[in-house]
Amino acid sequence: MSTISTEDYIKAIYKLEVRGEKATTSALASQLGVADASITDMIKKLSDKGLLHYERYQGVELTQQGVKMALGILRRHRLWEMFLVEFLAYSWDKVHDEAERLEHVTSAELEHAIDTALGHPTGDPHGDEIPTVDGKLPNRSCTALAAHEAGDVVRVLRVSDEDSAILQHAASLGVALNSRITVKQKMPFDGSLTIKIGKKEHFVSRQVADSIFVERV
Amino acid sequence: MSTISTEDYIKAIYKLEVRGEKATTSALASQLGVADASITDMIKKLSDKGLLHYERYQGVELTQQGVKMALGILRRHRLWEMFLVEFLAYSWDKVHDEAERLEHVTSAELEHAIDTALGHPTGDPHGDEIPTVDGKLPNRSCTALAAHEAGDVVRVLRVSDEDSAILQHAASLGVALNSRITVKQKMPFDGSLTIKIGKKEHFVSRQVADSIFVERV
DNA sequence: AAATGATTTTAGGTTCAACTAAATATCAAT
DNA sequence: ATTGATATTTAGTTGAACCTAAAATCATTT
């Protein structure tokens, strides 16, 4: 049983905060696969290190320092994803797991070298923005494909990289960054869709439609 | 205090065996910076895992499985070193520490992708041979520059990557792979040398002369 | 406002890789 | 062969990060 790194705790908290959810003990425990009590132990230590604010029974919130760490990790993660695609011919559904490991062993020099080699990219292969060195994260507004109605015409801005199988499936439908999608029908109950990409129509499950983020054109 | 990984134990043992030294408890302890007793504890566990042969008071020796692991790590280390130089414009004195971290988080796929991107290189930037996927390590014979006498003309095959400062210094003297060196004088007691590279003569300390490996031309 | 149910924390225990100090084995020199 | 020096192992301890079970707190409903 391997132990969870500080960076992984910070990431998990950040991920919840970004989703607008409160970083509660139980949410973190299920995210990280440890017991609730272990989370309580650990967040006390991280609080002592100044990475988060903790008040008993109230969940946690990252401090500025904690957010900075999270953005640093995210930056390295997304730079690696881009790098794997551009320099090592990875497909977009393979990069996430690899980047998940590499992000933790990346020095400032290496981060800089990758950034330079890529020509200072602003986004990764799934359309996620790459935080800048000084911790700015330009947040484009986009909506889940699942939130759209029949007749809407949209452009793909980003596809969640959490699930490799979904990415692979999306690619097989012709979904890529900047693809144009027309929503043909929306099923009333489960929210699945029929969409048109190029000349072809496809059925899209709710789960997939929740992973594709778009803007109206 | 961070704990030492299995891979680091195996590397340390391998390094001693390659140098022809016996992998004793104390040698490992000083290499890894832990107490002798900790080594005894750990080698018992590694022995149980089948990575090494251990008999009380007799030091250890890697099993076939242990050697295979060591060569895998070495392969990933050297591929990364080469990659950093070729794709990310690293200088040869910077790659070692970076590769030391990356080697531990490199999947078989990534190893393969790097190998392919580099066109299946056989050596790294310091002239070290890269073990093949199936664990073969073609061992060229070479001698330390320090072992040569005035008048010898040699070609640089490899420079030890252990000490970044030495690599940097060597480079500043014009030492690179395949450089031609003429030994002009050898100091009787400390073994330091005066050498000629190109049109210039340089003084070379014993420590540096021990890090440069050459063959007669 | 009290009760109930869910969440969180506390208390105490386990494991793992370190540690120190004491005991034991090996080796080299007489 | 004995001895003394050196190296190694054993025995017992610590600290970190996990665990379970019980106690405390919070939130919601009546």
Short mmCIF file of C-alpha atoms (C1' of nucleotides) in Angstrom, two decimals:
data_model
loop_
_atom_site.label_atom_id
_atom_site.label_comp_id
_atom_site.label_asym_id
_atom_site.label_seq_id
_atom_site.Cartn_x
_atom_site.Cartn_y
_atom_site.Cartn_z
CA MET A 1 0.00 0.00 0.00
CA SER A 2 1.70 3.14 -1.22
CA THR A 3 1.28 6.36 0.68
CA ILE A 4 -0.32 9.45 -0.79
CA SER A 5 1.87 12.48 -1.44
CA THR A 6 1.21 16.03 -0.29
CA GLU A 7 0.86 16.96 -3.93
CA ASP A 8 -1.92 14.43 -4.36
CA TYR A 9 -3.80 15.80 -1.36
CA ILE A 10 -3.49 19.33 -2.71
CA LYS A 11 -4.60 18.22 -6.15
CA ALA A 12 -7.65 16.46 -4.79
CA ILE A 13 -8.70 19.51 -2.79
CA TYR A 14 -8.10 21.80 -5.73
CA LYS A 15 -10.14 19.57 -8.00
CA LEU A 16 -13.10 19.76 -5.64
CA GLU A 17 -12.81 23.53 -5.26
CA VAL A 18 -12.70 24.00 -9.03
CA ARG A 19 -15.86 21.95 -9.40
CA GLY A 20 -17.44 24.30 -6.89
CA GLU A 21 -17.76 21.53 -4.33
CA LYS A 22 -16.76 21.87 -0.71
CA ALA A 23 -13.61 19.93 0.17
CA THR A 24 -15.10 17.84 2.96
CA THR A 25 -13.36 15.05 4.81
CA SER A 26 -15.54 12.38 3.24
CA ALA A 27 -15.24 13.78 -0.29
CA LEU A 28 -11.46 13.71 0.01
CA ALA A 29 -11.49 10.26 1.56
CA SER A 30 -13.43 8.79 -1.33
CA GLN A 31 -11.36 10.70 -3.91
CA LEU A 32 -8.10 9.46 -2.45
CA GLY A 33 -9.24 6.02 -1.37
CA VAL A 34 -8.35 6.31 2.31
CA ALA A 35 -10.41 6.28 5.50
CA ASP A 36 -12.06 9.46 6.73
CA ALA A 37 -9.92 9.47 9.85
CA SER A 38 -6.77 9.47 7.74
CA ILE A 39 -7.95 12.61 6.01
CA THR A 40 -8.53 14.34 9.32
CA ASP A 41 -4.99 13.42 10.39
CA MET A 42 -3.45 14.63 7.19
CA ILE A 43 -5.28 17.91 6.73
CA LYS A 44 -4.12 18.94 10.18
CA LYS A 45 -0.55 18.50 9.01
CA LEU A 46 -1.13 20.30 5.74
CA SER A 47 -2.78 23.10 7.68
CA ASP A 48 0.33 23.37 9.88
CA LYS A 49 2.38 23.71 6.70
CA GLY A 50 0.21 26.63 5.61
CA LEU A 51 -1.24 24.91 2.58
CA LEU A 52 -4.86 25.05 3.65
CA HIS A 53 -7.31 26.51 6.13
CA TYR A 54 -8.85 23.98 8.44
CA GLU A 55 -11.51 24.37 11.07
CA ARG A 56 -12.93 21.31 12.77
CA TYR A 57 -16.06 19.93 11.11
CA GLN A 58 -15.92 22.67 8.45
CA GLY A 59 -13.92 21.02 5.67
CA VAL A 60 -10.87 22.70 4.17
CA GLU A 61 -9.97 25.42 1.73
CA LEU A 62 -6.61 25.95 0.07
CA THR A 63 -4.59 28.97 1.15
CA GLN A 64 -2.91 31.14 -1.47
CA GLN A 65 0.16 29.00 -0.99
CA GLY A 66 -1.91 25.86 -1.48
CA VAL A 67 -3.50 27.20 -4.66
CA LYS A 68 -0.06 28.12 -5.93
CA MET A 69 1.13 24.58 -5.36
CA ALA A 70 -1.95 23.17 -7.09
CA LEU A 71 -1.48 25.42 -10.11
CA GLY A 72 2.18 24.43 -10.31
CA ILE A 73 1.25 20.77 -10.41
CA LEU A 74 -1.48 21.44 -12.94
CA ARG A 75 0.93 23.40 -15.10
CA ARG A 76 3.45 20.58 -15.12
CA HIS A 77 0.71 18.03 -15.77
CA ARG A 78 -0.64 19.86 -18.78
CA LEU A 79 2.77 20.73 -20.18
CA TRP A 80 3.67 17.05 -20.03
CA GLU A 81 0.43 16.07 -21.74
CA MET A 82 1.13 18.49 -24.54
CA PHE A 83 4.72 17.37 -24.75
CA LEU A 84 3.82 13.69 -24.99
CA VAL A 85 1.48 14.43 -27.86
CA GLU A 86 3.77 16.80 -29.73
CA PHE A 87 7.13 15.13 -29.26
CA LEU A 88 6.35 11.51 -28.57
CA ALA A 89 3.32 10.89 -30.75
CA TYR A 90 1.01 9.97 -27.88
CA SER A 91 -2.73 9.98 -28.52
CA TRP A 92 -4.83 12.20 -26.25
CA ASP A 93 -6.34 9.28 -24.37
CA LYS A 94 -2.93 7.98 -23.25
CA VAL A 95 -1.31 11.10 -21.88
CA HIS A 96 -3.18 11.60 -18.64
CA ASP A 97 -1.86 8.65 -16.63
CA GLU A 98 1.68 9.25 -17.79
CA ALA A 99 1.51 12.96 -16.90
CA GLU A 100 0.05 12.04 -13.51
CA ARG A 101 3.38 10.46 -12.61
CA LEU A 102 5.74 12.85 -14.39
CA GLU A 103 4.21 15.97 -12.85
CA HIS A 104 5.64 15.05 -9.45
CA VAL A 105 9.27 14.76 -10.53
CA THR A 106 9.61 17.82 -12.70
CA SER A 107 12.12 20.49 -11.68
CA ALA A 108 11.66 24.15 -12.49
CA GLU A 109 14.35 23.80 -15.16
CA LEU A 110 12.64 20.88 -16.81
CA GLU A 111 9.28 22.63 -16.68
CA HIS A 112 10.86 25.60 -18.37
CA ALA A 113 12.61 23.49 -20.99
CA ILE A 114 9.38 21.74 -21.93
CA ASP A 115 7.50 25.02 -22.07
CA THR A 116 10.15 26.46 -24.35
CA ALA A 117 10.33 23.42 -26.60
CA LEU A 118 6.55 23.63 -27.06
CA GLY A 119 6.66 27.35 -27.79
CA HIS A 120 4.81 28.39 -24.61
CA PRO A 121 1.52 26.65 -25.28
CA THR A 122 -1.61 27.98 -23.60
CA GLY A 123 -3.63 24.77 -23.67
CA ASP A 124 -3.17 21.02 -23.47
CA PRO A 125 -4.37 18.33 -25.88
CA HIS A 126 -7.83 18.16 -24.25
CA GLY A 127 -8.33 21.89 -24.40
CA ASP A 128 -7.48 22.57 -20.76
CA GLU A 129 -5.72 25.86 -20.15
CA ILE A 130 -2.15 25.67 -18.88
CA PRO A 131 -1.55 27.86 -15.80
CA THR A 132 1.25 30.38 -16.32
CA VAL A 133 4.51 30.25 -14.34
CA ASP A 134 3.25 32.95 -12.03
CA GLY A 135 0.03 31.08 -11.36
CA LYS A 136 -2.55 32.69 -13.55
CA LEU A 137 -5.21 30.47 -15.03
CA PRO A 138 -7.23 32.18 -17.80
CA ASN A 139 -10.60 30.54 -17.39
CA ARG A 140 -12.63 30.40 -20.57
CA SER A 141 -16.32 29.93 -20.12
CA CYS A 142 -17.76 26.82 -21.66
CA THR A 143 -20.71 24.54 -21.02
CA ALA A 144 -21.12 20.79 -21.04
CA LEU A 145 -22.52 19.43 -24.28
CA ALA A 146 -25.16 17.73 -22.12
CA ALA A 147 -26.60 21.15 -21.24
CA HIS A 148 -27.50 21.94 -24.84
CA GLU A 149 -30.73 21.42 -26.71
CA ALA A 150 -31.71 20.09 -30.12
CA GLY A 151 -30.81 22.62 -32.77
CA ASP A 152 -27.80 24.10 -30.97
CA VAL A 153 -24.60 24.37 -32.99
CA VAL A 154 -21.47 24.31 -30.89
CA ARG A 155 -17.71 24.14 -31.08
CA VAL A 156 -15.63 21.79 -28.88
CA LEU A 157 -13.37 23.66 -26.49
CA ARG A 158 -12.35 20.88 -24.16
CA VAL A 159 -12.89 17.22 -23.33
CA SER A 160 -12.36 15.95 -19.81
CA ASP A 161 -9.17 13.91 -19.52
CA GLU A 162 -10.30 11.97 -16.46
CA ASP A 163 -11.47 8.91 -18.29
CA SER A 164 -9.28 7.49 -21.01
CA ALA A 165 -12.06 5.32 -22.44
CA ILE A 166 -14.32 8.33 -22.94
CA LEU A 167 -11.55 10.22 -24.71
CA GLN A 168 -10.90 7.30 -26.97
CA HIS A 169 -14.59 6.96 -27.73
CA ALA A 170 -15.00 10.68 -28.37
CA ALA A 171 -12.10 10.62 -30.80
CA SER A 172 -13.68 7.71 -32.65
CA LEU A 173 -16.81 9.83 -33.18
CA GLY A 174 -14.72 12.56 -34.72
CA VAL A 175 -14.71 14.77 -31.65
CA ALA A 176 -11.54 16.87 -31.50
CA LEU A 177 -10.72 20.36 -30.29
CA ASN A 178 -12.65 22.86 -32.40
CA SER A 179 -14.90 20.22 -33.95
CA ARG A 180 -18.28 21.64 -34.90
CA ILE A 181 -21.22 19.74 -33.45
CA THR A 182 -24.90 20.08 -34.17
CA VAL A 183 -27.30 18.71 -31.58
CA LYS A 184 -30.00 16.80 -33.44
CA GLN A 185 -32.08 15.38 -30.61
CA LYS A 186 -32.06 15.20 -26.87
CA MET A 187 -33.57 12.25 -25.02
CA PRO A 188 -35.97 13.47 -22.36
CA PHE A 189 -35.00 11.33 -19.39
CA ASP A 190 -31.35 10.28 -19.40
CA GLY A 191 -30.15 13.34 -21.28
CA SER A 192 -28.32 11.40 -23.97
CA LEU A 193 -28.07 13.06 -27.37
CA THR A 194 -27.89 12.51 -31.06
CA ILE A 195 -25.31 14.79 -32.62
CA LYS A 196 -23.96 15.49 -36.06
CA ILE A 197 -20.23 15.91 -36.69
CA GLY A 198 -19.23 16.53 -40.28
CA LYS A 199 -21.60 14.41 -42.31
CA LYS A 200 -22.19 11.73 -39.72
CA GLU A 201 -24.71 11.38 -36.93
CA HIS A 202 -23.89 9.66 -33.68
CA PHE A 203 -25.58 8.64 -30.51
CA VAL A 204 -23.90 10.13 -27.42
CA SER A 205 -24.55 8.85 -23.90
CA ARG A 206 -25.16 11.25 -21.05
CA GLN A 207 -21.80 10.41 -19.50
CA VAL A 208 -19.97 11.30 -22.68
CA ALA A 209 -22.05 14.45 -23.19
CA ASP A 210 -21.02 15.51 -19.68
CA SER A 211 -17.34 15.20 -20.60
CA ILE A 212 -17.42 17.38 -23.70
CA PHE A 213 -17.32 21.12 -23.12
CA VAL A 214 -18.36 23.52 -25.83
CA GLU A 215 -19.37 27.05 -26.71
CA ARG A 216 -22.17 28.16 -29.02
CA VAL A 217 -21.00 29.31 -32.42
CA MET B 1 13.30 12.13 5.95
CA SER B 2 12.19 10.44 2.78
CA THR B 3 12.40 6.72 2.47
CA ILE B 4 14.55 4.95 -0.10
CA SER B 5 12.85 3.01 -2.88
CA THR B 6 13.50 -0.58 -3.87
CA GLU B 7 14.83 0.72 -7.16
CA ASP B 8 17.40 2.81 -5.35
CA TYR B 9 18.59 -0.18 -3.32
CA ILE B 10 18.93 -2.27 -6.45
CA LYS B 11 20.77 0.54 -8.23
CA ALA B 12 23.22 0.96 -5.39
CA ILE B 13 24.00 -2.76 -5.31
CA TYR B 14 24.34 -2.90 -9.06
CA LYS B 15 26.71 0.05 -9.04
CA LEU B 16 28.99 -1.68 -6.56
CA GLU B 17 28.93 -4.94 -8.49
CA VAL B 18 29.82 -3.17 -11.73
CA ARG B 19 32.78 -1.54 -10.04
CA GLY B 20 33.88 -5.02 -9.01
CA GLU B 21 33.32 -4.22 -5.36
CA LYS B 22 31.45 -6.48 -2.98
CA ALA B 23 28.03 -5.16 -2.00
CA THR B 24 28.58 -5.16 1.75
CA THR B 25 26.20 -3.82 4.34
CA SER B 26 28.46 -0.91 5.18
CA ALA B 27 29.16 0.00 1.57
CA LEU B 28 25.45 0.17 0.88
CA ALA B 29 24.81 2.10 4.07
CA SER B 30 27.28 4.81 3.14
CA GLN B 31 26.08 4.89 -0.48
CA LEU B 32 22.48 5.31 0.54
CA GLY B 33 23.02 7.42 3.61
CA VAL B 34 21.27 5.15 6.10
CA ALA B 35 22.43 3.19 9.13
CA ASP B 36 24.00 -0.24 8.70
CA ALA B 37 21.15 -1.87 10.60
CA SER B 38 18.65 -0.42 8.14
CA ILE B 39 20.48 -2.10 5.28
CA THR B 40 20.37 -5.45 7.05
CA ASP B 41 16.61 -5.05 7.51
CA MET B 42 16.01 -4.10 3.93
CA ILE B 43 18.18 -6.63 2.16
CA LYS B 44 16.28 -9.37 3.96
CA LYS B 45 13.09 -8.07 2.41
CA LEU B 46 14.63 -7.71 -1.03
CA SER B 47 15.98 -11.23 -0.69
CA ASP B 48 12.46 -12.48 0.08
CA LYS B 49 11.30 -10.77 -3.10
CA GLY B 50 13.91 -12.72 -5.07
CA LEU B 51 15.92 -9.68 -6.11
CA LEU B 52 19.16 -10.67 -4.42
CA HIS B 53 21.02 -13.48 -2.71
CA TYR B 54 21.73 -12.85 0.95
CA GLU B 55 23.66 -14.87 3.46
CA ARG B 56 24.33 -13.44 6.90
CA TYR B 57 27.63 -11.59 7.18
CA GLN B 58 28.43 -12.28 3.51
CA GLY B 59 27.05 -9.21 1.75
CA VAL B 60 24.63 -9.51 -1.14
CA GLU B 61 24.60 -10.28 -4.84
CA LEU B 62 21.81 -9.50 -7.28
CA THR B 63 19.85 -12.41 -8.68
CA GLN B 64 19.07 -12.57 -12.39
CA GLN B 65 15.80 -10.85 -11.56
CA GLY B 66 17.68 -8.16 -9.63
CA VAL B 67 20.09 -7.55 -12.48
CA LYS B 68 17.18 -7.32 -14.86
CA MET B 69 15.59 -4.65 -12.70
CA ALA B 70 18.87 -2.75 -12.46
CA LEU B 71 19.36 -2.81 -16.21
CA GLY B 72 15.80 -1.62 -16.73
CA ILE B 73 16.40 1.36 -14.47
CA LEU B 74 19.74 2.06 -16.14
CA ARG B 75 18.13 1.89 -19.56
CA ARG B 76 15.45 4.38 -18.60
CA HIS B 77 18.05 6.64 -16.96
CA ARG B 78 20.26 6.75 -20.02
CA LEU B 79 17.41 7.10 -22.47
CA TRP B 80 16.19 10.10 -20.47
CA GLU B 81 19.66 11.62 -20.43
CA MET B 82 19.90 11.30 -24.17
CA PHE B 83 16.39 12.63 -24.61
CA LEU B 84 17.01 15.68 -22.47
CA VAL B 85 20.07 16.54 -24.53
CA GLU B 86 18.52 15.87 -27.92
CA PHE B 87 15.03 17.23 -27.46
CA LEU B 88 15.31 19.73 -24.65
CA ALA B 89 18.72 21.24 -25.22
CA TYR B 90 20.13 20.15 -21.87
CA SER B 91 23.89 20.21 -21.42
CA TRP B 92 25.53 16.95 -20.36
CA ASP B 93 26.26 18.15 -16.83
CA LYS B 94 22.56 18.81 -16.09
CA VAL B 95 20.94 15.61 -17.24
CA HIS B 96 21.97 13.21 -14.50
CA ASP B 97 19.94 14.55 -11.60
CA GLU B 98 16.88 15.00 -13.75
CA ALA B 99 17.14 11.46 -15.14
CA GLU B 100 17.60 10.17 -11.60
CA ARG B 101 14.03 11.19 -10.86
CA LEU B 102 12.43 10.44 -14.21
CA GLU B 103 13.78 6.90 -14.41
CA HIS B 104 11.45 5.82 -11.59
CA VAL B 105 8.20 6.95 -13.19
CA THR B 106 8.67 5.74 -16.72
CA SER B 107 6.20 3.19 -18.09
CA ALA B 108 7.16 0.62 -20.70
CA GLU B 109 5.21 2.66 -23.26
CA LEU B 110 7.05 5.85 -22.46
CA GLU B 111 10.40 4.08 -22.48
CA HIS B 112 9.55 2.75 -25.91
CA ALA B 113 8.35 6.12 -27.19
CA ILE B 114 11.55 7.82 -26.10
CA ASP B 115 13.68 5.07 -27.59
CA THR B 116 11.82 5.41 -30.88
CA ALA B 117 11.97 9.20 -30.92
CA LEU B 118 15.73 8.99 -30.45
CA GLY B 119 16.13 6.37 -33.18
CA HIS B 120 17.20 3.58 -30.79
CA PRO B 121 20.40 5.11 -29.50
CA THR B 122 23.13 2.82 -28.16
CA GLY B 123 24.82 5.33 -25.86
CA ASP B 124 23.99 8.29 -23.65
CA PRO B 125 25.54 11.79 -23.68
CA HIS B 126 28.43 10.73 -21.43
CA GLY B 127 29.29 7.74 -23.55
CA ASP B 128 27.59 5.17 -21.33
CA GLU B 129 26.02 2.27 -23.20
CA ILE B 130 22.25 1.96 -23.01
CA PRO B 131 21.08 -1.54 -22.03
CA THR B 132 18.73 -3.08 -24.59
CA VAL B 133 15.08 -3.85 -23.80
CA ASP B 134 15.95 -7.49 -23.24
CA GLY B 135 18.71 -6.61 -20.82
CA LYS B 136 21.90 -6.84 -22.81
CA LEU B 137 24.67 -4.39 -22.00
CA PRO B 138 27.48 -4.33 -24.59
CA ASN B 139 30.49 -3.52 -22.46
CA ARG B 140 33.23 -1.68 -24.30
CA SER B 141 36.64 -1.82 -22.76
CA CYS B 142 38.14 1.48 -21.82
CA THR B 143 40.62 2.76 -19.25
CA ALA B 144 40.69 5.78 -17.01
CA LEU B 145 42.72 8.67 -18.38
CA ALA B 146 44.54 8.60 -15.06
CA ALA B 147 46.04 5.22 -15.97
CA HIS B 148 47.88 6.61 -18.99
CA GLU B 149 51.43 7.86 -19.32
CA ALA B 150 53.07 10.83 -20.95
CA GLY B 151 53.10 10.36 -24.70
CA ASP B 152 49.89 8.33 -24.92
CA VAL B 153 47.35 9.49 -27.46
CA VAL B 154 43.80 8.56 -26.60
CA ARG B 155 40.19 9.07 -27.61
CA VAL B 156 37.45 9.87 -25.09
CA LEU B 157 34.84 7.13 -24.89
CA ARG B 158 33.01 8.13 -21.74
CA VAL B 159 32.99 10.61 -18.87
CA SER B 160 31.48 9.65 -15.54
CA ASP B 161 28.16 11.39 -14.96
CA GLU B 162 28.28 11.12 -11.18
CA ASP B 163 29.60 14.61 -10.54
CA SER B 164 28.04 17.47 -12.40
CA ALA B 165 30.89 19.86 -11.56
CA ILE B 166 33.46 17.54 -13.11
CA LEU B 167 31.42 17.21 -16.29
CA GLN B 168 31.09 20.94 -16.54
CA HIS B 169 34.80 21.39 -15.99
CA ALA B 170 35.69 18.69 -18.51
CA ALA B 171 33.50 20.35 -21.12
CA SER B 172 35.23 23.67 -20.48
CA LEU B 173 38.56 22.02 -21.30
CA GLY B 174 37.18 20.84 -24.62
CA VAL B 175 36.59 17.26 -23.47
CA ALA B 176 33.70 15.68 -25.36
CA LEU B 177 32.93 12.20 -26.63
CA ASN B 178 35.54 11.24 -29.22
CA SER B 179 37.85 14.12 -28.33
CA ARG B 180 41.46 13.26 -29.01
CA ILE B 181 43.75 13.79 -26.04
CA THR B 182 47.52 13.64 -25.85
CA VAL B 183 49.05 13.10 -22.44
CA LYS B 184 51.97 15.54 -22.12
CA GLN B 185 53.14 14.93 -18.56
CA LYS B 186 52.16 12.91 -15.55
CA MET B 187 52.88 14.16 -12.03
CA PRO B 188 54.63 11.45 -10.04
CA PHE B 189 52.74 11.58 -6.73
CA ASP B 190 49.14 12.71 -7.07
CA GLY B 191 48.72 11.39 -10.61
CA SER B 192 47.48 14.64 -12.06
CA LEU B 193 48.24 15.26 -15.73
CA THR B 194 48.95 17.83 -18.35
CA ILE B 195 47.05 17.07 -21.52
CA LYS B 196 46.67 18.55 -24.96
CA ILE B 197 43.28 18.84 -26.62
CA GLY B 198 43.25 20.45 -30.04
CA LYS B 199 45.85 23.18 -29.81
CA LYS B 200 45.54 23.83 -26.09
CA GLU B 201 47.24 22.36 -23.09
CA HIS B 202 45.48 21.93 -19.77
CA PHE B 203 46.21 20.80 -16.27
CA VAL B 204 43.97 17.95 -15.16
CA SER B 205 43.60 16.92 -11.53
CA ARG B 206 43.69 13.29 -10.51
CA GLN B 207 40.00 13.33 -9.70
CA VAL B 208 39.11 14.56 -13.15
CA ALA B 209 41.53 12.14 -14.81
CA ASP B 210 39.76 9.33 -12.95
CA SER B 211 36.42 10.37 -14.43
CA ILE B 212 37.46 10.37 -18.06
CA PHE B 213 37.56 7.00 -19.79
CA VAL B 214 39.47 6.53 -23.00
CA GLU B 215 40.97 4.06 -25.47
CA ARG B 216 44.36 4.29 -27.16
CA VAL B 217 44.23 5.40 -30.75
"C1'" DA C 1 -36.36 22.26 20.95
"C1'" DA C 2 -35.44 17.49 20.71
"C1'" DA C 3 -34.50 13.59 18.21
"C1'" DT C 4 -32.49 11.20 14.51
"C1'" DG C 5 -29.17 10.35 10.99
"C1'" DA C 6 -25.03 11.59 8.76
"C1'" DT C 7 -20.49 13.34 9.04
"C1'" DT C 8 -16.31 14.20 11.40
"C1'" DT C 9 -13.12 13.71 14.97
"C1'" DT C 10 -10.76 11.28 18.66
"C1'" DA C 11 -8.44 7.38 20.65
"C1'" DG C 12 -5.88 3.68 20.16
"C1'" DG C 13 -3.74 0.17 17.09
"C1'" DT C 14 -0.87 -1.58 12.91
"C1'" DT C 15 2.76 -1.48 9.61
"C1'" DC C 16 6.85 0.01 7.58
"C1'" DA C 17 11.25 1.90 7.15
"C1'" DA C 18 14.08 4.21 9.51
"C1'" DC C 19 16.92 4.70 14.07
"C1'" DT C 20 20.36 3.56 18.40
"C1'" DA C 21 22.76 0.52 21.30
"C1'" DA C 22 24.22 -3.90 22.45
"C1'" DA C 23 25.61 -8.39 21.01
"C1'" DT C 24 27.83 -11.33 17.76
"C1'" DA C 25 30.49 -12.75 13.89
"C1'" DT C 26 34.45 -12.24 10.75
"C1'" DC C 27 39.09 -11.14 9.63
"C1'" DA C 28 43.91 -10.00 10.14
"C1'" DA C 29 47.92 -9.91 12.91
"C1'" DT C 30 50.48 -11.78 16.22
"C1'" DA D 1 45.01 -20.29 18.32
"C1'" DT D 2 44.04 -15.98 20.48
"C1'" DT D 3 43.19 -11.41 20.34
"C1'" DG D 4 41.70 -7.02 18.90
"C1'" DA D 5 39.64 -4.34 15.37
"C1'" DT D 6 36.05 -4.00 12.19
"C1'" DA D 7 31.73 -5.28 10.23
"C1'" DT D 8 27.22 -7.11 10.78
"C1'" DT D 9 23.20 -8.46 13.02
"C1'" DT D 10 19.76 -8.41 16.70
"C1'" DA D 11 16.65 -6.17 19.82
"C1'" DG D 12 14.02 -2.68 20.90
"C1'" DT D 13 12.30 2.34 19.70
"C1'" DT D 14 10.45 6.10 16.91
"C1'" DG D 15 7.69 8.63 13.58
"C1'" DA D 16 4.71 8.76 9.72
"C1'" DA D 17 0.65 7.41 7.48
"C1'" DC D 18 -2.52 4.54 7.45
"C1'" DC D 19 -6.43 1.69 9.96
"C1'" DT D 20 -11.03 0.56 13.06
"C1'" DA D 21 -14.27 1.63 16.47
"C1'" DA D 22 -16.27 4.82 19.53
"C1'" DA D 23 -17.43 9.52 20.69
"C1'" DA D 24 -18.60 14.10 19.30
"C1'" DT D 25 -20.63 17.42 16.37
"C1'" DC D 26 -23.63 19.02 12.86
"C1'" DA D 27 -27.88 19.22 10.12
"C1'" DT D 28 -32.51 18.19 9.31
"C1'" DT D 29 -36.97 16.96 10.44
"C1'" DT D 30 -40.72 16.69 13.41
#
